[in-house]
Structure formats: structure tokens, C-alpha cells
Amino acid sequence: MDSQKVDMFIMTNSKFFESHQIPLIRDTLINTDDSKWIAIQSLSLKDPTISLIVSLLGGSLGIDRFLIGDTGLGIGKLLTCGGLGIWAIIDWFLIMGATREKNLEKLHEVIY
């Protein structure tokens, strides 16, 4: 794939991934076939900041986990009222990283 396209993708979407993942993503995208470019461009990635805000407001109901696609964990948080609040507080610190990991999984699903 053209390096200018890849750099443009990285510049516009770097907030959706962990900073240590960016060089790996760049190398992977450069070695990817051009036919997958449209699929990569049309990816709807979740914003980690939105996930944090949702976690702060509705984390005890598991809405944050439902948002990023962890349905099982969302049901668990919903049934336990956020692990009696403890799980909800812990997720305030983990949800942004979990969102970025889910975004990387989505990108890998499209590439491979």
C-alpha cells in the first residue's frame, strides 16, 4: 500500500490505538494489498474518550462494555451493579485501553 495513504490513516486514526502499536500498524498497512484500502477506510473505530465518558456515567450498568462489544462483561456488570461499584471504578482506568485493543482487533479482522 502507498506510504502516503498509510501515513494519512495513521495521522487521522492514531488516537484510536495505543501509541506503542502505531509502528506495527504502519508496517502492517504498508505490506497490505491495495484492494483492502476501502475496507480499512470504512472501519468505524470506537473513540476511547467516549468510552471513558460512558464508563463514568453508566459504567455500573455495563453500558461501557456493551459499547465496545464486550457483551458478556456488560451483562456481568449489569447483573452485579458494576461489581457493587468496585468493577465500575476499576473500569474507569481500563476502559480506554480495552477500547484501543478492540479497535486493533477490528483492524486486524479487515487486514487478515
PDB file of N, CA and C in Angstrom:
ATOM      1  N   MET A   1       0.851  -1.172   0.000  1.00  0.00           N
ATOM      2  CA  MET A   1       0.000   0.000   0.000  1.00  0.00           C
ATOM      3  C   MET A   1       0.894   1.231   0.000  1.00  0.00           C
ATOM      4  N   ASP A   2       0.417   2.299  -0.568  1.00  0.00           N
ATOM      5  CA  ASP A   2       1.180   3.534  -0.675  1.00  0.00           C
ATOM      6  C   ASP A   2       1.441   4.105   0.723  1.00  0.00           C
ATOM      7  N   SER A   3       2.679   4.544   0.955  1.00  0.00           N
ATOM      8  CA  SER A   3       3.044   5.029   2.285  1.00  0.00           C
ATOM      9  C   SER A   3       2.323   6.335   2.642  1.00  0.00           C
ATOM     10  N   GLN A   4       1.967   7.136   1.632  1.00  0.00           N
ATOM     11  CA  GLN A   4       1.226   8.370   1.926  1.00  0.00           C
ATOM     12  C   GLN A   4      -0.176   8.065   2.442  1.00  0.00           C
ATOM     13  N   LYS A   5      -0.822   7.069   1.855  1.00  0.00           N
ATOM     14  CA  LYS A   5      -2.138   6.662   2.346  1.00  0.00           C
ATOM     15  C   LYS A   5      -2.043   6.160   3.777  1.00  0.00           C
ATOM     16  N   VAL A   6      -1.019   5.369   4.029  1.00  0.00           N
ATOM     17  CA  VAL A   6      -0.847   4.801   5.369  1.00  0.00           C
ATOM     18  C   VAL A   6      -0.576   5.902   6.387  1.00  0.00           C
ATOM     19  N   ASP A   7       0.293   6.844   6.030  1.00  0.00           N
ATOM     20  CA  ASP A   7       0.587   7.942   6.955  1.00  0.00           C
ATOM     21  C   ASP A   7      -0.653   8.790   7.222  1.00  0.00           C
ATOM     22  N   MET A   8      -1.466   9.009   6.190  1.00  0.00           N
ATOM     23  CA  MET A   8      -2.707   9.761   6.380  1.00  0.00           C
ATOM     24  C   MET A   8      -3.665   9.003   7.312  1.00  0.00           C
ATOM     25  N   PHE A   9      -3.740   7.698   7.126  1.00  0.00           N
ATOM     26  CA  PHE A   9      -4.592   6.882   8.002  1.00  0.00           C
ATOM     27  C   PHE A   9      -4.085   6.954   9.444  1.00  0.00           C
ATOM     28  N   ILE A  10      -2.785   6.854   9.628  1.00  0.00           N
ATOM     29  CA  ILE A  10      -2.203   6.899  10.966  1.00  0.00           C
ATOM     30  C   ILE A  10      -2.457   8.262  11.610  1.00  0.00           C
ATOM     31  N   MET A  11      -2.297   9.332  10.846  1.00  0.00           N
ATOM     32  CA  MET A  11      -2.495  10.671  11.405  1.00  0.00           C
ATOM     33  C   MET A  11      -3.940  10.886  11.843  1.00  0.00           C
ATOM     34  N   THR A  12      -4.879  10.405  11.057  1.00  0.00           N
ATOM     35  CA  THR A  12      -6.283  10.639  11.396  1.00  0.00           C
ATOM     36  C   THR A  12      -6.824   9.674  12.438  1.00  0.00           C
ATOM     37  N   ASN A  13      -6.217   8.514  12.576  1.00  0.00           N
ATOM     38  CA  ASN A  13      -6.769   7.500  13.469  1.00  0.00           C
ATOM     39  C   ASN A  13      -5.844   7.095  14.603  1.00  0.00           C
ATOM     40  N   SER A  14      -4.788   7.828  14.845  1.00  0.00           N
ATOM     41  CA  SER A  14      -3.833   7.398  15.871  1.00  0.00           C
ATOM     42  C   SER A  14      -4.417   7.422  17.272  1.00  0.00           C
ATOM     43  N   LYS A  15      -5.424   8.244  17.518  1.00  0.00           N
ATOM     44  CA  LYS A  15      -5.995   8.295  18.865  1.00  0.00           C
ATOM     45  C   LYS A  15      -6.802   7.041  19.193  1.00  0.00           C
ATOM     46  N   PHE A  16      -7.120   6.248  18.191  1.00  0.00           N
ATOM     47  CA  PHE A  16      -7.904   5.035  18.413  1.00  0.00           C
ATOM     48  C   PHE A  16      -7.042   3.833  18.783  1.00  0.00           C
ATOM     49  N   PHE A  17      -5.714   3.998  18.771  1.00  0.00           N
ATOM     50  CA  PHE A  17      -4.803   2.888  19.046  1.00  0.00           C
ATOM     51  C   PHE A  17      -3.794   3.298  20.118  1.00  0.00           C
ATOM     52  N   GLU A  18      -3.198   2.284  20.768  1.00  0.00           N
ATOM     53  CA  GLU A  18      -2.124   2.548  21.727  1.00  0.00           C
ATOM     54  C   GLU A  18      -0.918   3.081  20.964  1.00  0.00           C
ATOM     55  N   SER A  19      -0.156   3.957  21.592  1.00  0.00           N
ATOM     56  CA  SER A  19       0.977   4.580  20.903  1.00  0.00           C
ATOM     57  C   SER A  19       2.047   3.567  20.533  1.00  0.00           C
ATOM     58  N   HIS A  20       2.205   2.514  21.343  1.00  0.00           N
ATOM     59  CA  HIS A  20       3.225   1.521  21.018  1.00  0.00           C
ATOM     60  C   HIS A  20       2.794   0.611  19.858  1.00  0.00           C
ATOM     61  N   GLN A  21       1.508   0.661  19.480  1.00  0.00           N
ATOM     62  CA  GLN A  21       1.013  -0.163  18.379  1.00  0.00           C
ATOM     63  C   GLN A  21       1.162   0.535  17.025  1.00  0.00           C
ATOM     64  N   ILE A  22       1.374   1.830  17.021  1.00  0.00           N
ATOM     65  CA  ILE A  22       1.374   2.609  15.783  1.00  0.00           C
ATOM     66  C   ILE A  22       2.447   2.134  14.789  1.00  0.00           C
ATOM     67  N   PRO A  23       3.709   1.930  15.207  1.00  0.00           N
ATOM     68  CA  PRO A  23       4.696   1.457  14.213  1.00  0.00           C
ATOM     69  C   PRO A  23       4.334   0.095  13.620  1.00  0.00           C
ATOM     70  N   LEU A  24       3.796  -0.785  14.437  1.00  0.00           N
ATOM     71  CA  LEU A  24       3.390  -2.097  13.936  1.00  0.00           C
ATOM     72  C   LEU A  24       2.233  -1.969  12.946  1.00  0.00           C
ATOM     73  N   ILE A  25       1.278  -1.104  13.266  1.00  0.00           N
ATOM     74  CA  ILE A  25       0.143  -0.886  12.364  1.00  0.00           C
ATOM     75  C   ILE A  25       0.632  -0.308  11.044  1.00  0.00           C
ATOM     76  N   ARG A  26       1.560   0.646  11.118  1.00  0.00           N
ATOM     77  CA  ARG A  26       2.085   1.263   9.897  1.00  0.00           C
ATOM     78  C   ARG A  26       2.771   0.221   9.016  1.00  0.00           C
ATOM     79  N   ASP A  27       3.628  -0.588   9.621  1.00  0.00           N
ATOM     80  CA  ASP A  27       4.325  -1.619   8.836  1.00  0.00           C
ATOM     81  C   ASP A  27       3.342  -2.624   8.239  1.00  0.00           C
ATOM     82  N   THR A  28       2.330  -2.985   9.013  1.00  0.00           N
ATOM     83  CA  THR A  28       1.338  -3.940   8.517  1.00  0.00           C
ATOM     84  C   THR A  28       0.554  -3.356   7.354  1.00  0.00           C
ATOM     85  N   LEU A  29       0.165  -2.091   7.480  1.00  0.00           N
ATOM     86  CA  LEU A  29      -0.613  -1.461   6.405  1.00  0.00           C
ATOM     87  C   LEU A  29       0.209  -1.273   5.134  1.00  0.00           C
ATOM     88  N   ILE A  30       1.488  -0.957   5.271  1.00  0.00           N
ATOM     89  CA  ILE A  30       2.333  -0.801   4.088  1.00  0.00           C
ATOM     90  C   ILE A  30       2.442  -2.122   3.328  1.00  0.00           C
ATOM     91  N   ASN A  31       2.479  -3.220   4.048  1.00  0.00           N
ATOM     92  CA  ASN A  31       2.594  -4.532   3.407  1.00  0.00           C
ATOM     93  C   ASN A  31       1.247  -5.122   2.987  1.00  0.00           C
ATOM     94  N   THR A  32       0.162  -4.378   3.222  1.00  0.00           N
ATOM     95  CA  THR A  32      -1.167  -4.865   2.880  1.00  0.00           C
ATOM     96  C   THR A  32      -1.500  -4.532   1.433  1.00  0.00           C
ATOM     97  N   ASP A  33      -2.307  -5.390   0.827  1.00  0.00           N
ATOM     98  CA  ASP A  33      -2.736  -5.202  -0.553  1.00  0.00           C
ATOM     99  C   ASP A  33      -3.635  -3.960  -0.675  1.00  0.00           C
ATOM    100  N   ASP A  34      -3.539  -3.254  -1.808  1.00  0.00           N
ATOM    101  CA  ASP A  34      -4.348  -2.051  -2.033  1.00  0.00           C
ATOM    102  C   ASP A  34      -5.843  -2.342  -2.113  1.00  0.00           C
ATOM    103  N   SER A  35      -6.205  -3.571  -2.413  1.00  0.00           N
ATOM    104  CA  SER A  35      -7.629  -3.898  -2.533  1.00  0.00           C
ATOM    105  C   SER A  35      -8.369  -3.784  -1.202  1.00  0.00           C
ATOM    106  N   LYS A  36      -7.653  -3.800  -0.096  1.00  0.00           N
ATOM    107  CA  LYS A  36      -8.291  -3.710   1.219  1.00  0.00           C
ATOM    108  C   LYS A  36      -8.386  -2.273   1.727  1.00  0.00           C
ATOM    109  N   TRP A  37      -7.916  -1.320   0.950  1.00  0.00           N
ATOM    110  CA  TRP A  37      -7.878   0.072   1.392  1.00  0.00           C
ATOM    111  C   TRP A  37      -9.277   0.622   1.689  1.00  0.00           C
ATOM    112  N   ILE A  38     -10.239   0.302   0.829  1.00  0.00           N
ATOM    113  CA  ILE A  38     -11.602   0.809   1.028  1.00  0.00           C
ATOM    114  C   ILE A  38     -12.196   0.250   2.312  1.00  0.00           C
ATOM    115  N   ALA A  39     -11.957  -1.025   2.570  1.00  0.00           N
ATOM    116  CA  ALA A  39     -12.466  -1.635   3.807  1.00  0.00           C
ATOM    117  C   ALA A  39     -11.814  -1.024   5.033  1.00  0.00           C
ATOM    118  N   ILE A  40     -10.521  -0.737   4.925  1.00  0.00           N
ATOM    119  CA  ILE A  40      -9.811  -0.133   6.058  1.00  0.00           C
ATOM    120  C   ILE A  40     -10.325   1.284   6.298  1.00  0.00           C
ATOM    121  N   GLN A  41     -10.553   2.029   5.230  1.00  0.00           N
ATOM    122  CA  GLN A  41     -11.047   3.394   5.368  1.00  0.00           C
ATOM    123  C   GLN A  41     -12.454   3.441   5.945  1.00  0.00           C
ATOM    124  N   SER A  42     -13.246   2.416   5.689  1.00  0.00           N
ATOM    125  CA  SER A  42     -14.630   2.435   6.156  1.00  0.00           C
ATOM    126  C   SER A  42     -14.815   1.846   7.546  1.00  0.00           C
ATOM    127  N   LEU A  43     -13.722   1.508   8.219  1.00  0.00           N
ATOM    128  CA  LEU A  43     -13.821   0.984   9.577  1.00  0.00           C
ATOM    129  C   LEU A  43     -14.418   2.026  10.510  1.00  0.00           C
ATOM    130  N   SER A  44     -15.340   1.604  11.350  1.00  0.00           N
ATOM    131  CA  SER A  44     -15.863   2.516  12.369  1.00  0.00           C
ATOM    132  C   SER A  44     -15.215   2.151  13.697  1.00  0.00           C
ATOM    133  N   LEU A  45     -14.226   2.945  14.062  1.00  0.00           N
ATOM    134  CA  LEU A  45     -13.471   2.692  15.284  1.00  0.00           C
ATOM    135  C   LEU A  45     -14.111   3.431  16.453  1.00  0.00           C
ATOM    136  N   LYS A  46     -14.034   2.825  17.622  1.00  0.00           N
ATOM    137  CA  LYS A  46     -14.614   3.426  18.830  1.00  0.00           C
ATOM    138  C   LYS A  46     -13.625   4.407  19.444  1.00  0.00           C
ATOM    139  N   ASP A  47     -14.146   5.537  19.886  1.00  0.00           N
ATOM    140  CA  ASP A  47     -13.311   6.567  20.496  1.00  0.00           C
ATOM    141  C   ASP A  47     -13.090   6.230  21.973  1.00  0.00           C
ATOM    142  N   PRO A  48     -11.831   6.105  22.403  1.00  0.00           N
ATOM    143  CA  PRO A  48     -11.567   5.777  23.814  1.00  0.00           C
ATOM    144  C   PRO A  48     -12.074   6.842  24.786  1.00  0.00           C
ATOM    145  N   THR A  49     -12.083   8.098  24.378  1.00  0.00           N
ATOM    146  CA  THR A  49     -12.574   9.157  25.261  1.00  0.00           C
ATOM    147  C   THR A  49     -14.077   9.014  25.489  1.00  0.00           C
ATOM    148  N   ILE A  50     -14.808   8.687  24.434  1.00  0.00           N
ATOM    149  CA  ILE A  50     -16.249   8.467  24.572  1.00  0.00           C
ATOM    150  C   ILE A  50     -16.500   7.274  25.492  1.00  0.00           C
ATOM    151  N   SER A  51     -15.681   6.240  25.348  1.00  0.00           N
ATOM    152  CA  SER A  51     -15.825   5.065  26.223  1.00  0.00           C
ATOM    153  C   SER A  51     -15.611   5.444  27.689  1.00  0.00           C
ATOM    154  N   LEU A  52     -14.629   6.310  27.933  1.00  0.00           N
ATOM    155  CA  LEU A  52     -14.381   6.742  29.318  1.00  0.00           C
ATOM    156  C   LEU A  52     -15.566   7.541  29.854  1.00  0.00           C
ATOM    157  N   ILE A  53     -16.102   8.432  29.047  1.00  0.00           N
ATOM    158  CA  ILE A  53     -17.254   9.230  29.492  1.00  0.00           C
ATOM    159  C   ILE A  53     -18.453   8.328  29.766  1.00  0.00           C
ATOM    160  N   VAL A  54     -18.690   7.381  28.890  1.00  0.00           N
ATOM    161  CA  VAL A  54     -19.793   6.436  29.102  1.00  0.00           C
ATOM    162  C   VAL A  54     -19.542   5.596  30.343  1.00  0.00           C
ATOM    163  N   SER A  55     -18.281   5.238  30.575  1.00  0.00           N
ATOM    164  CA  SER A  55     -17.941   4.449  31.759  1.00  0.00           C
ATOM    165  C   SER A  55     -18.183   5.247  33.036  1.00  0.00           C
ATOM    166  N   LEU A  56     -17.868   6.524  32.994  1.00  0.00           N
ATOM    167  CA  LEU A  56     -18.083   7.359  34.180  1.00  0.00           C
ATOM    168  C   LEU A  56     -19.580   7.531  34.468  1.00  0.00           C
ATOM    169  N   LEU A  57     -20.378   7.632  33.410  1.00  0.00           N
ATOM    170  CA  LEU A  57     -21.808   7.891  33.587  1.00  0.00           C
ATOM    171  C   LEU A  57     -22.639   6.620  33.749  1.00  0.00           C
ATOM    172  N   GLY A  58     -22.324   5.582  32.990  1.00  0.00           N
ATOM    173  CA  GLY A  58     -23.157   4.371  33.035  1.00  0.00           C
ATOM    174  C   GLY A  58     -22.364   3.101  33.231  1.00  0.00           C
ATOM    175  N   GLY A  59     -21.183   3.225  33.799  1.00  0.00           N
ATOM    176  CA  GLY A  59     -20.322   2.057  33.980  1.00  0.00           C
ATOM    177  C   GLY A  59     -20.883   1.022  34.931  1.00  0.00           C
ATOM    178  N   SER A  60     -21.646   1.453  35.912  1.00  0.00           N
ATOM    179  CA  SER A  60     -22.195   0.474  36.870  1.00  0.00           C
ATOM    180  C   SER A  60     -23.292  -0.372  36.232  1.00  0.00           C
ATOM    181  N   LEU A  61     -23.797   0.063  35.081  1.00  0.00           N
ATOM    182  CA  LEU A  61     -24.797  -0.713  34.356  1.00  0.00           C
ATOM    183  C   LEU A  61     -24.176  -1.518  33.211  1.00  0.00           C
ATOM    184  N   GLY A  62     -22.878  -1.388  33.028  1.00  0.00           N
ATOM    185  CA  GLY A  62     -22.182  -2.140  31.995  1.00  0.00           C
ATOM    186  C   GLY A  62     -22.307  -1.559  30.607  1.00  0.00           C
ATOM    187  N   ILE A  63     -22.820  -0.346  30.506  1.00  0.00           N
ATOM    188  CA  ILE A  63     -23.034   0.258  29.185  1.00  0.00           C
ATOM    189  C   ILE A  63     -21.704   0.439  28.450  1.00  0.00           C
ATOM    190  N   ASP A  64     -20.646   0.742  29.193  1.00  0.00           N
ATOM    191  CA  ASP A  64     -19.347   0.925  28.563  1.00  0.00           C
ATOM    192  C   ASP A  64     -18.851  -0.354  27.901  1.00  0.00           C
ATOM    193  N   ARG A  65     -19.090  -1.481  28.540  1.00  0.00           N
ATOM    194  CA  ARG A  65     -18.660  -2.754  27.957  1.00  0.00           C
ATOM    195  C   ARG A  65     -19.519  -3.143  26.768  1.00  0.00           C
ATOM    196  N   PHE A  66     -20.815  -2.826  26.840  1.00  0.00           N
ATOM    197  CA  PHE A  66     -21.667  -3.067  25.680  1.00  0.00           C
ATOM    198  C   PHE A  66     -21.196  -2.210  24.510  1.00  0.00           C
ATOM    199  N   LEU A  67     -20.781  -0.976  24.781  1.00  0.00           N
ATOM    200  CA  LEU A  67     -20.355  -0.051  23.734  1.00  0.00           C
ATOM    201  C   LEU A  67     -19.165  -0.570  22.950  1.00  0.00           C
ATOM    202  N   ILE A  68     -18.209  -1.184  23.644  1.00  0.00           N
ATOM    203  CA  ILE A  68     -17.015  -1.656  22.936  1.00  0.00           C
ATOM    204  C   ILE A  68     -17.168  -3.080  22.419  1.00  0.00           C
ATOM    205  N   GLY A  69     -18.289  -3.714  22.703  1.00  0.00           N
ATOM    206  CA  GLY A  69     -18.551  -5.039  22.149  1.00  0.00           C
ATOM    207  C   GLY A  69     -18.309  -6.195  23.096  1.00  0.00           C
ATOM    208  N   ASP A  70     -17.985  -5.922  24.351  1.00  0.00           N
ATOM    209  CA  ASP A  70     -17.824  -6.978  25.351  1.00  0.00           C
ATOM    210  C   ASP A  70     -19.183  -7.268  25.980  1.00  0.00           C
ATOM    211  N   THR A  71     -20.016  -7.996  25.258  1.00  0.00           N
ATOM    212  CA  THR A  71     -21.381  -8.220  25.718  1.00  0.00           C
ATOM    213  C   THR A  71     -21.417  -9.037  27.012  1.00  0.00           C
ATOM    214  N   GLY A  72     -20.577 -10.044  27.108  1.00  0.00           N
ATOM    215  CA  GLY A  72     -20.557 -10.876  28.309  1.00  0.00           C
ATOM    216  C   GLY A  72     -20.170 -10.092  29.548  1.00  0.00           C
ATOM    217  N   LEU A  73     -19.141  -9.276  29.431  1.00  0.00           N
ATOM    218  CA  LEU A  73     -18.727  -8.451  30.568  1.00  0.00           C
ATOM    219  C   LEU A  73     -19.783  -7.400  30.888  1.00  0.00           C
ATOM    220  N   GLY A  74     -20.457  -6.909  29.848  1.00  0.00           N
ATOM    221  CA  GLY A  74     -21.525  -5.934  30.068  1.00  0.00           C
ATOM    222  C   GLY A  74     -22.672  -6.534  30.852  1.00  0.00           C
ATOM    223  N   ILE A  75     -23.049  -7.757  30.497  1.00  0.00           N
ATOM    224  CA  ILE A  75     -24.126  -8.429  31.239  1.00  0.00           C
ATOM    225  C   ILE A  75     -23.684  -8.683  32.674  1.00  0.00           C
ATOM    226  N   GLY A  76     -22.420  -9.086  32.844  1.00  0.00           N
ATOM    227  CA  GLY A  76     -21.895  -9.308  34.194  1.00  0.00           C
ATOM    228  C   GLY A  76     -21.933  -8.051  35.042  1.00  0.00           C
ATOM    229  N   LYS A  77     -21.538  -6.943  34.449  1.00  0.00           N
ATOM    230  CA  LYS A  77     -21.570  -5.681  35.198  1.00  0.00           C
ATOM    231  C   LYS A  77     -22.997  -5.245  35.481  1.00  0.00           C
ATOM    232  N   LEU A  78     -23.880  -5.477  34.524  1.00  0.00           N
ATOM    233  CA  LEU A  78     -25.281  -5.096  34.718  1.00  0.00           C
ATOM    234  C   LEU A  78     -25.920  -5.891  35.851  1.00  0.00           C
ATOM    235  N   LEU A  79     -25.676  -7.197  35.872  1.00  0.00           N
ATOM    236  CA  LEU A  79     -26.301  -8.046  36.890  1.00  0.00           C
ATOM    237  C   LEU A  79     -25.718  -7.827  38.284  1.00  0.00           C
ATOM    238  N   THR A  80     -24.458  -7.402  38.356  1.00  0.00           N
ATOM    239  CA  THR A  80     -23.824  -7.185  39.661  1.00  0.00           C
ATOM    240  C   THR A  80     -23.754  -5.720  40.049  1.00  0.00           C
ATOM    241  N   CYS A  81     -24.438  -4.868  39.264  1.00  0.00           N
ATOM    242  CA  CYS A  81     -24.399  -3.407  39.502  1.00  0.00           C
ATOM    243  C   CYS A  81     -22.951  -2.910  39.520  1.00  0.00           C
ATOM    244  N   GLY A  82     -22.216  -3.313  38.504  1.00  0.00           N
ATOM    245  CA  GLY A  82     -20.817  -2.891  38.396  1.00  0.00           C
ATOM    246  C   GLY A  82     -19.943  -3.524  39.453  1.00  0.00           C
ATOM    247  N   GLY A  83     -20.241  -4.779  39.787  1.00  0.00           N
ATOM    248  CA  GLY A  83     -19.451  -5.441  40.836  1.00  0.00           C
ATOM    249  C   GLY A  83     -19.532  -4.667  42.127  1.00  0.00           C
ATOM    250  N   LEU A  84     -20.771  -4.237  42.472  1.00  0.00           N
ATOM    251  CA  LEU A  84     -21.045  -3.400  43.654  1.00  0.00           C
ATOM    252  C   LEU A  84     -20.206  -2.114  43.629  1.00  0.00           C
ATOM    253  N   GLY A  85     -19.964  -1.648  42.432  1.00  0.00           N
ATOM    254  CA  GLY A  85     -19.248  -0.380  42.276  1.00  0.00           C
ATOM    255  C   GLY A  85     -17.747  -0.523  42.129  1.00  0.00           C
ATOM    256  N   ILE A  86     -17.214  -1.624  42.596  1.00  0.00           N
ATOM    257  CA  ILE A  86     -15.754  -1.799  42.551  1.00  0.00           C
ATOM    258  C   ILE A  86     -15.295  -2.014  41.109  1.00  0.00           C
ATOM    259  N   TRP A  87     -15.978  -2.892  40.399  1.00  0.00           N
ATOM    260  CA  TRP A  87     -15.638  -3.180  39.000  1.00  0.00           C
ATOM    261  C   TRP A  87     -15.811  -1.927  38.154  1.00  0.00           C
ATOM    262  N   ALA A  88     -16.840  -1.160  38.446  1.00  0.00           N
ATOM    263  CA  ALA A  88     -17.067   0.070  37.689  1.00  0.00           C
ATOM    264  C   ALA A  88     -15.914   1.055  37.879  1.00  0.00           C
ATOM    265  N   ILE A  89     -15.427   1.170  39.092  1.00  0.00           N
ATOM    266  CA  ILE A  89     -14.300   2.082  39.360  1.00  0.00           C
ATOM    267  C   ILE A  89     -13.034   1.584  38.682  1.00  0.00           C
ATOM    268  N   ILE A  90     -12.786   0.281  38.738  1.00  0.00           N
ATOM    269  CA  ILE A  90     -11.601  -0.280  38.079  1.00  0.00           C
ATOM    270  C   ILE A  90     -11.674  -0.058  36.574  1.00  0.00           C
ATOM    271  N   ASP A  91     -12.881  -0.188  36.006  1.00  0.00           N
ATOM    272  CA  ASP A  91     -13.044   0.007  34.567  1.00  0.00           C
ATOM    273  C   ASP A  91     -12.792   1.445  34.128  1.00  0.00           C
ATOM    274  N   TRP A  92     -12.909   2.414  35.026  1.00  0.00           N
ATOM    275  CA  TRP A  92     -12.580   3.793  34.662  1.00  0.00           C
ATOM    276  C   TRP A  92     -11.134   3.881  34.179  1.00  0.00           C
ATOM    277  N   PHE A  93     -10.280   3.037  34.741  1.00  0.00           N
ATOM    278  CA  PHE A  93      -8.867   3.073  34.383  1.00  0.00           C
ATOM    279  C   PHE A  93      -8.536   2.113  33.226  1.00  0.00           C
ATOM    280  N   LEU A  94      -9.388   1.126  33.002  1.00  0.00           N
ATOM    281  CA  LEU A  94      -9.094   0.110  31.995  1.00  0.00           C
ATOM    282  C   LEU A  94      -9.828   0.297  30.677  1.00  0.00           C
ATOM    283  N   ILE A  95     -10.915   1.062  30.674  1.00  0.00           N
ATOM    284  CA  ILE A  95     -11.800   1.067  29.513  1.00  0.00           C
ATOM    285  C   ILE A  95     -11.142   1.692  28.282  1.00  0.00           C
ATOM    286  N   MET A  96     -10.294   2.693  28.462  1.00  0.00           N
ATOM    287  CA  MET A  96      -9.659   3.316  27.292  1.00  0.00           C
ATOM    288  C   MET A  96      -8.696   2.339  26.612  1.00  0.00           C
ATOM    289  N   GLY A  97      -7.940   1.601  27.398  1.00  0.00           N
ATOM    290  CA  GLY A  97      -7.037   0.600  26.822  1.00  0.00           C
ATOM    291  C   GLY A  97      -7.810  -0.533  26.165  1.00  0.00           C
ATOM    292  N   ALA A  98      -8.906  -0.950  26.807  1.00  0.00           N
ATOM    293  CA  ALA A  98      -9.734  -2.015  26.228  1.00  0.00           C
ATOM    294  C   ALA A  98     -10.346  -1.565  24.906  1.00  0.00           C
ATOM    295  N   THR A  99     -10.742  -0.316  24.833  1.00  0.00           N
ATOM    296  CA  THR A  99     -11.306   0.212  23.588  1.00  0.00           C
ATOM    297  C   THR A  99     -10.262   0.217  22.483  1.00  0.00           C
ATOM    298  N   ARG A 100      -9.058   0.630  22.818  1.00  0.00           N
ATOM    299  CA  ARG A 100      -7.992   0.645  21.811  1.00  0.00           C
ATOM    300  C   ARG A 100      -7.644  -0.770  21.348  1.00  0.00           C
ATOM    301  N   GLU A 101      -7.667  -1.735  22.261  1.00  0.00           N
ATOM    302  CA  GLU A 101      -7.408  -3.121  21.872  1.00  0.00           C
ATOM    303  C   GLU A 101      -8.500  -3.640  20.940  1.00  0.00           C
ATOM    304  N   LYS A 102      -9.752  -3.294  21.228  1.00  0.00           N
ATOM    305  CA  LYS A 102     -10.857  -3.698  20.348  1.00  0.00           C
ATOM    306  C   LYS A 102     -10.703  -3.077  18.964  1.00  0.00           C
ATOM    307  N   ASN A 103     -10.248  -1.823  18.911  1.00  0.00           N
ATOM    308  CA  ASN A 103     -10.019  -1.175  17.622  1.00  0.00           C
ATOM    309  C   ASN A 103      -8.929  -1.903  16.834  1.00  0.00           C
ATOM    310  N   LEU A 104      -7.877  -2.316  17.519  1.00  0.00           N
ATOM    311  CA  LEU A 104      -6.805  -3.051  16.843  1.00  0.00           C
ATOM    312  C   LEU A 104      -7.326  -4.396  16.328  1.00  0.00           C
ATOM    313  N   GLU A 105      -8.174  -5.055  17.116  1.00  0.00           N
ATOM    314  CA  GLU A 105      -8.761  -6.322  16.663  1.00  0.00           C
ATOM    315  C   GLU A 105      -9.599  -6.109  15.406  1.00  0.00           C
ATOM    316  N   LYS A 106     -10.370  -5.025  15.367  1.00  0.00           N
ATOM    317  CA  LYS A 106     -11.172  -4.724  14.177  1.00  0.00           C
ATOM    318  C   LYS A 106     -10.285  -4.509  12.960  1.00  0.00           C
ATOM    319  N   LEU A 107      -9.199  -3.774  13.141  1.00  0.00           N
ATOM    320  CA  LEU A 107      -8.283  -3.517  12.033  1.00  0.00           C
ATOM    321  C   LEU A 107      -7.658  -4.817  11.539  1.00  0.00           C
ATOM    322  N   HIS A 108      -7.280  -5.688  12.459  1.00  0.00           N
ATOM    323  CA  HIS A 108      -6.689  -6.969  12.067  1.00  0.00           C
ATOM    324  C   HIS A 108      -7.708  -7.849  11.353  1.00  0.00           C
ATOM    325  N   GLU A 109      -8.973  -7.775  11.755  1.00  0.00           N
ATOM    326  CA  GLU A 109     -10.006  -8.570  11.072  1.00  0.00           C
ATOM    327  C   GLU A 109     -10.131  -8.142   9.616  1.00  0.00           C
ATOM    328  N   VAL A 110      -9.991  -6.861   9.353  1.00  0.00           N
ATOM    329  CA  VAL A 110     -10.112  -6.371   7.978  1.00  0.00           C
ATOM    330  C   VAL A 110      -8.869  -6.718   7.162  1.00  0.00           C
ATOM    331  N   ILE A 111      -7.707  -6.605   7.799  1.00  0.00           N
ATOM    332  CA  ILE A 111      -6.461  -6.837   7.069  1.00  0.00           C
ATOM    333  C   ILE A 111      -6.273  -8.315   6.744  1.00  0.00           C
ATOM    334  N   TYR A 112      -6.556  -9.200   7.719  1.00  0.00           N
ATOM    335  CA  TYR A 112      -6.274 -10.636   7.516  1.00  0.00           C
ATOM    336  C   TYR A 112      -7.495 -11.411   7.143  1.00  0.00           C
TER     337      TYR A 112
END
